[in-house]
mmCIF file of C-alpha atoms in Angstrom:
data_model
loop_
_atom_site.group_PDB
_atom_site.id
_atom_site.type_symbol
_atom_site.label_atom_id
_atom_site.label_comp_id
_atom_site.label_asym_id
_atom_site.label_seq_id
_atom_site.Cartn_x
_atom_site.Cartn_y
_atom_site.Cartn_z
ATOM 1 C CA UNK A 1 136.478 129.282 190.790
ATOM 2 C CA UNK A 2 134.298 126.971 188.737
ATOM 3 C CA UNK A 3 130.963 128.220 187.575
ATOM 4 C CA UNK A 4 128.746 129.500 184.811
ATOM 5 C CA UNK A 5 129.075 132.982 183.375
ATOM 6 C CA UNK A 6 126.327 134.695 181.468
ATOM 7 C CA UNK A 7 126.808 137.966 179.694
ATOM 8 C CA UNK A 8 125.631 140.614 179.471
ATOM 9 C CA UNK A 9 123.536 141.020 182.607
ATOM 10 C CA UNK A 10 121.219 143.516 180.911
ATOM 11 C CA UNK A 11 120.534 143.739 177.202
ATOM 12 C CA UNK A 12 118.383 146.053 175.165
ATOM 13 C CA UNK A 13 117.323 145.228 171.646
ATOM 14 C CA UNK A 14 115.375 147.045 169.019
ATOM 15 C CA UNK A 15 112.505 145.245 167.404
ATOM 16 C CA UNK A 16 113.571 143.278 164.340
ATOM 17 C CA UNK A 17 117.150 142.724 165.528
ATOM 18 C CA UNK A 18 118.793 139.436 166.396
ATOM 19 C CA UNK A 19 120.742 139.317 169.633
ATOM 20 C CA UNK A 20 123.061 136.671 171.110
ATOM 21 C CA UNK A 21 123.304 135.818 174.794
ATOM 22 C CA UNK A 22 126.544 134.297 175.998
ATOM 23 C CA UNK A 23 126.893 131.333 178.361
ATOM 24 C CA UNK A 24 130.247 129.848 179.367
ATOM 25 C CA UNK A 25 130.973 127.150 181.964
ATOM 26 C CA UNK A 26 134.213 125.751 183.342
ATOM 27 C CA UNK A 27 132.658 122.910 185.335
ATOM 28 C CA UNK A 28 133.413 120.316 182.639
ATOM 29 C CA UNK A 29 129.702 119.544 182.408
ATOM 30 C CA UNK A 30 128.361 117.696 179.403
ATOM 31 C CA UNK A 31 124.838 119.129 179.501
ATOM 32 C CA UNK A 32 123.848 122.742 179.092
ATOM 33 C CA UNK A 33 120.415 124.364 179.069
ATOM 34 C CA UNK A 34 118.669 127.620 178.307
ATOM 35 C CA UNK A 35 115.566 128.639 180.229
ATOM 36 C CA UNK A 36 113.264 131.593 179.876
ATOM 37 C CA UNK A 37 111.555 133.092 182.914
ATOM 38 C CA UNK A 38 108.495 135.333 182.782
ATOM 39 C CA UNK A 39 106.637 136.601 185.847
ATOM 40 C CA UNK A 40 104.332 133.907 187.208
ATOM 41 C CA UNK A 41 105.507 131.319 184.675
ATOM 42 C CA UNK A 42 108.426 129.664 186.399
ATOM 43 C CA UNK A 43 111.251 128.500 184.136
ATOM 44 C CA UNK A 44 110.533 127.160 180.670
ATOM 45 C CA UNK A 45 113.080 125.195 178.665
ATOM 46 C CA UNK A 46 114.147 126.704 175.347
ATOM 47 C CA UNK A 47 116.995 124.435 174.191
ATOM 48 C CA UNK A 48 119.332 121.901 175.722
ATOM 49 C CA UNK A 49 122.515 120.176 174.674
ATOM 50 C CA UNK A 50 123.835 116.883 175.976
ATOM 51 C CA UNK A 51 127.143 116.836 174.102
ATOM 52 C CA UNK A 52 129.171 118.992 171.760
ATOM 53 C CA UNK A 53 127.684 119.545 168.292
ATOM 54 C CA UNK A 54 124.284 118.272 169.393
ATOM 55 C CA UNK A 55 121.279 120.087 170.802
ATOM 56 C CA UNK A 56 117.545 119.551 171.156
ATOM 57 C CA UNK A 57 114.511 121.826 171.218
ATOM 58 C CA UNK A 58 112.759 122.377 174.490
ATOM 59 C CA UNK A 59 109.184 123.463 175.067
ATOM 60 C CA UNK A 60 109.466 126.980 173.623
ATOM 61 C CA UNK A 61 112.195 126.869 170.951
ATOM 62 C CA UNK A 62 110.395 128.906 168.288
ATOM 63 C CA UNK A 63 112.241 132.152 167.536
ATOM 64 C CA UNK A 64 115.465 130.976 169.182
ATOM 65 C CA UNK A 65 118.621 129.264 167.938
ATOM 66 C CA UNK A 66 121.681 127.801 169.644
ATOM 67 C CA UNK A 67 125.057 126.277 168.871
ATOM 68 C CA UNK A 68 127.368 123.977 170.826
ATOM 69 C CA UNK A 69 130.743 124.043 169.097
ATOM 70 C CA UNK A 70 132.680 123.779 172.347
ATOM 71 C CA UNK A 71 131.897 121.957 175.576
ATOM 72 C CA UNK A 72 132.295 125.164 177.544
ATOM 73 C CA UNK A 73 130.020 127.390 175.490
ATOM 74 C CA UNK A 74 126.313 127.390 174.612
ATOM 75 C CA UNK A 75 125.239 130.746 173.132
ATOM 76 C CA UNK A 76 121.573 131.546 172.575
ATOM 77 C CA UNK A 77 120.405 133.768 169.714
ATOM 78 C CA UNK A 78 117.068 135.485 170.054
ATOM 79 C CA UNK A 79 115.899 136.095 166.516
ATOM 80 C CA UNK A 80 113.478 138.633 165.123
ATOM 81 C CA UNK A 81 111.005 135.760 164.753
ATOM 82 C CA UNK A 82 110.550 135.645 168.541
ATOM 83 C CA UNK A 83 107.409 137.739 169.006
ATOM 84 C CA UNK A 84 107.749 138.469 172.704
ATOM 85 C CA UNK A 85 111.431 138.278 173.609
ATOM 86 C CA UNK A 86 111.417 140.522 176.686
ATOM 87 C CA UNK A 87 112.212 138.144 179.552
ATOM 88 C CA UNK A 88 114.850 136.896 181.973
ATOM 89 C CA UNK A 89 117.087 134.216 180.449
ATOM 90 C CA UNK A 90 118.929 131.655 182.530
ATOM 91 C CA UNK A 91 121.647 129.291 181.398
ATOM 92 C CA UNK A 92 122.452 126.126 183.333
ATOM 93 C CA UNK A 93 124.750 123.141 183.144
ATOM 94 C CA UNK A 94 124.905 119.716 184.752
ATOM 95 C CA UNK A 95 126.447 116.300 184.599
ATOM 96 C CA UNK A 96 124.216 114.353 182.222
ATOM 97 C CA UNK A 97 124.231 110.984 183.944
ATOM 98 C CA UNK A 98 122.766 110.613 187.385
ATOM 99 C CA UNK A 99 120.394 112.780 189.311
ATOM 100 C CA UNK A 100 122.614 115.719 190.111
ATOM 101 C CA UNK A 101 121.633 119.324 190.368
ATOM 102 C CA UNK A 102 122.008 121.889 187.615
ATOM 103 C CA UNK A 103 124.152 124.949 188.218
ATOM 104 C CA UNK A 104 122.866 128.276 186.964
ATOM 105 C CA UNK A 105 124.383 131.468 185.682
ATOM 106 C CA UNK A 106 123.372 134.885 186.966
ATOM 107 C CA UNK A 107 120.938 135.431 184.110
ATOM 108 C CA UNK A 108 120.480 137.986 181.343
ATOM 109 C CA UNK A 109 117.550 140.365 181.357
ATOM 110 C CA UNK A 110 116.562 141.142 177.783
ATOM 111 C CA UNK A 111 114.330 144.103 176.997
ATOM 112 C CA UNK A 112 113.000 144.942 173.555
ATOM 113 C CA UNK A 113 112.669 148.684 173.013
ATOM 114 C CA UNK B 1 99.330 118.518 182.049
ATOM 115 C CA UNK B 2 101.642 120.152 184.526
ATOM 116 C CA UNK B 3 104.365 117.878 185.787
ATOM 117 C CA UNK B 4 105.253 120.051 188.761
ATOM 118 C CA UNK B 5 102.558 121.866 190.710
ATOM 119 C CA UNK B 6 103.196 124.473 193.348
ATOM 120 C CA UNK B 7 99.821 125.606 194.626
ATOM 121 C CA UNK B 8 100.977 128.487 196.827
ATOM 122 C CA UNK B 9 101.788 131.600 194.770
ATOM 123 C CA UNK B 10 102.774 133.438 197.940
ATOM 124 C CA UNK B 11 103.436 132.600 201.575
ATOM 125 C CA UNK B 12 104.143 134.641 204.689
ATOM 126 C CA UNK B 13 106.000 133.379 207.735
ATOM 127 C CA UNK B 14 107.111 135.016 210.942
ATOM 128 C CA UNK B 15 110.838 135.163 211.527
ATOM 129 C CA UNK B 16 112.144 132.138 213.502
ATOM 130 C CA UNK B 17 109.085 130.023 212.675
ATOM 131 C CA UNK B 18 109.009 127.014 210.364
ATOM 132 C CA UNK B 19 107.281 127.043 206.984
ATOM 133 C CA UNK B 20 106.290 124.344 204.499
ATOM 134 C CA UNK B 21 106.228 124.987 200.774
ATOM 135 C CA UNK B 22 104.127 122.515 198.813
ATOM 136 C CA UNK B 23 105.108 120.638 195.672
ATOM 137 C CA UNK B 24 103.372 117.793 193.881
ATOM 138 C CA UNK B 25 104.680 116.084 190.785
ATOM 139 C CA UNK B 26 103.510 113.782 188.064
ATOM 140 C CA UNK B 27 105.642 111.117 186.450
ATOM 141 C CA UNK B 28 105.322 107.534 185.296
ATOM 142 C CA UNK B 29 109.051 106.901 185.657
ATOM 143 C CA UNK B 30 110.368 104.814 188.529
ATOM 144 C CA UNK B 31 113.637 106.710 188.634
ATOM 145 C CA UNK B 32 113.556 110.455 189.097
ATOM 146 C CA UNK B 33 115.017 113.232 191.172
ATOM 147 C CA UNK B 34 113.368 116.141 192.925
ATOM 148 C CA UNK B 35 115.079 119.461 193.542
ATOM 149 C CA UNK B 36 114.373 122.706 195.303
ATOM 150 C CA UNK B 37 115.929 125.993 194.240
ATOM 151 C CA UNK B 38 115.828 129.435 195.815
ATOM 152 C CA UNK B 39 115.771 132.567 193.672
ATOM 153 C CA UNK B 40 116.418 135.862 195.506
ATOM 154 C CA UNK B 41 115.524 139.158 193.895
ATOM 155 C CA UNK B 42 118.969 139.232 192.251
ATOM 156 C CA UNK B 43 117.770 136.447 189.946
ATOM 157 C CA UNK B 44 120.373 133.766 190.576
ATOM 158 C CA UNK B 45 119.138 130.214 191.143
ATOM 159 C CA UNK B 46 120.527 128.634 194.293
ATOM 160 C CA UNK B 47 120.299 124.858 194.710
ATOM 161 C CA UNK B 48 118.945 123.909 198.142
ATOM 162 C CA UNK B 49 118.182 120.217 198.390
ATOM 163 C CA UNK B 50 117.778 117.019 196.396
ATOM 164 C CA UNK B 51 115.678 113.868 196.891
ATOM 165 C CA UNK B 52 116.065 110.753 194.760
ATOM 166 C CA UNK B 53 113.059 108.585 194.090
ATOM 167 C CA UNK B 54 114.794 105.567 195.615
ATOM 168 C CA UNK B 55 115.968 107.379 198.729
ATOM 169 C CA UNK B 56 114.179 105.942 201.731
ATOM 170 C CA UNK B 57 114.985 108.775 204.080
ATOM 171 C CA UNK B 58 113.917 112.375 203.679
ATOM 172 C CA UNK B 59 116.727 114.657 202.558
ATOM 173 C CA UNK B 60 118.016 117.315 204.933
ATOM 174 C CA UNK B 61 120.471 120.175 204.407
ATOM 175 C CA UNK B 62 120.899 122.434 207.381
ATOM 176 C CA UNK B 63 117.625 124.283 207.954
ATOM 177 C CA UNK B 64 116.084 122.716 204.848
ATOM 178 C CA UNK B 65 114.365 119.355 204.793
ATOM 179 C CA UNK B 66 112.293 117.659 202.168
ATOM 180 C CA UNK B 67 109.102 115.889 203.205
ATOM 181 C CA UNK B 68 108.981 113.184 200.530
ATOM 182 C CA UNK B 69 105.747 111.192 200.237
ATOM 183 C CA UNK B 70 106.225 108.986 197.217
ATOM 184 C CA UNK B 71 102.754 107.431 197.122
ATOM 185 C CA UNK B 72 101.180 110.879 197.169
ATOM 186 C CA UNK B 73 103.784 112.231 194.729
ATOM 187 C CA UNK B 74 104.581 115.111 196.968
ATOM 188 C CA UNK B 75 107.937 116.699 197.841
ATOM 189 C CA UNK B 76 107.332 119.567 200.221
ATOM 190 C CA UNK B 77 110.159 121.812 201.368
ATOM 191 C CA UNK B 78 110.334 122.592 205.065
ATOM 192 C CA UNK B 79 112.383 125.568 206.211
ATOM 193 C CA UNK B 80 112.976 125.651 209.948
ATOM 194 C CA UNK B 81 113.732 128.791 211.961
ATOM 195 C CA UNK B 82 113.004 131.202 209.109
ATOM 196 C CA UNK B 83 115.353 134.127 208.610
ATOM 197 C CA UNK B 84 114.787 137.447 206.845
ATOM 198 C CA UNK B 85 117.245 136.316 204.181
ATOM 199 C CA UNK B 86 114.941 133.432 203.296
ATOM 200 C CA UNK B 87 112.578 135.863 201.567
ATOM 201 C CA UNK B 88 112.728 134.781 197.922
ATOM 202 C CA UNK B 89 111.043 132.725 195.220
ATOM 203 C CA UNK B 90 111.269 128.978 195.714
ATOM 204 C CA UNK B 91 111.035 126.526 192.852
ATOM 205 C CA UNK B 92 110.423 122.809 192.906
ATOM 206 C CA UNK B 93 111.889 120.876 189.972
ATOM 207 C CA UNK B 94 112.013 117.295 188.740
ATOM 208 C CA UNK B 95 114.377 115.351 186.542
ATOM 209 C CA UNK B 96 113.014 112.063 185.256
ATOM 210 C CA UNK B 97 115.070 108.907 184.936
ATOM 211 C CA UNK B 98 117.841 109.037 182.415
ATOM 212 C CA UNK B 99 119.803 105.897 181.968
ATOM 213 C CA UNK B 100 120.558 106.777 178.347
ATOM 214 C CA UNK B 101 121.526 109.761 176.241
ATOM 215 C CA UNK B 102 118.921 111.144 173.912
ATOM 216 C CA UNK B 103 115.278 112.080 174.154
ATOM 217 C CA UNK B 104 113.873 114.428 176.740
ATOM 218 C CA UNK B 105 115.109 112.515 179.737
ATOM 219 C CA UNK B 106 117.328 114.435 182.040
ATOM 220 C CA UNK B 107 115.827 117.875 181.672
ATOM 221 C CA UNK B 108 114.855 119.797 184.751
ATOM 222 C CA UNK B 109 111.166 120.655 184.748
ATOM 223 C CA UNK B 110 110.173 123.513 187.036
ATOM 224 C CA UNK B 111 107.029 124.497 188.863
ATOM 225 C CA UNK B 112 105.789 128.082 188.796
ATOM 226 C CA UNK B 113 107.258 128.871 192.162
ATOM 227 C CA UNK B 114 106.189 130.176 195.566
ATOM 228 C CA UNK B 115 107.116 133.623 196.786
ATOM 229 C CA UNK B 116 108.078 133.433 200.457
ATOM 230 C CA UNK B 117 108.093 136.557 202.577
ATOM 231 C CA UNK B 118 109.583 136.428 206.070
ATOM 232 C CA UNK B 119 108.182 139.002 208.486
ATOM 233 C CA UNK B 120 110.339 140.428 211.300
#
């Protein structure tokens, strides 16, 4: 079945540590996105990538980094520079051209302990 | 300024009744798309319905319909015959016109959501 897989579902991190969230898709989509969700805030865009080896900052990129070495994969690293990393992280992908919907992964809940 | 506004943080509806969830948007583009997603407590985002800015008829998908009023920049979601399983967060989103690669065009911008609770 085609879809987007995020792992892990739950992640705990100690303060000062970097952590990487995985996102893999087999939908052959060009575009991939990372969103952060906090209670009452909706979804906010962290980074997006339109094609391999290219990515752009979203609205809240500070303290995060990404890579897009393969079309299928778009990992997100939450660095120690992110002051408030505890949140729900959602990865999505879509066809870039045309007004088509984005497909989402199941999300990763990150907690800093 | 917010591009997507959902003014109802929470809504209640009786089972089997219809409910309207409000969404207004702000864009200067002529070409854009409007989306509604459902997020149950499990956290997954489920696509419900899409309306293109050039579509003359309101979109419908089963029990979901989109009341699109372009001049008022509103794209309200109507759920008919509510079911207990409809209890969830609902998000309105917009993607502005994107004829070309590059820039910020093409990103989905989300509202803050409406929490719908269906009462038995």
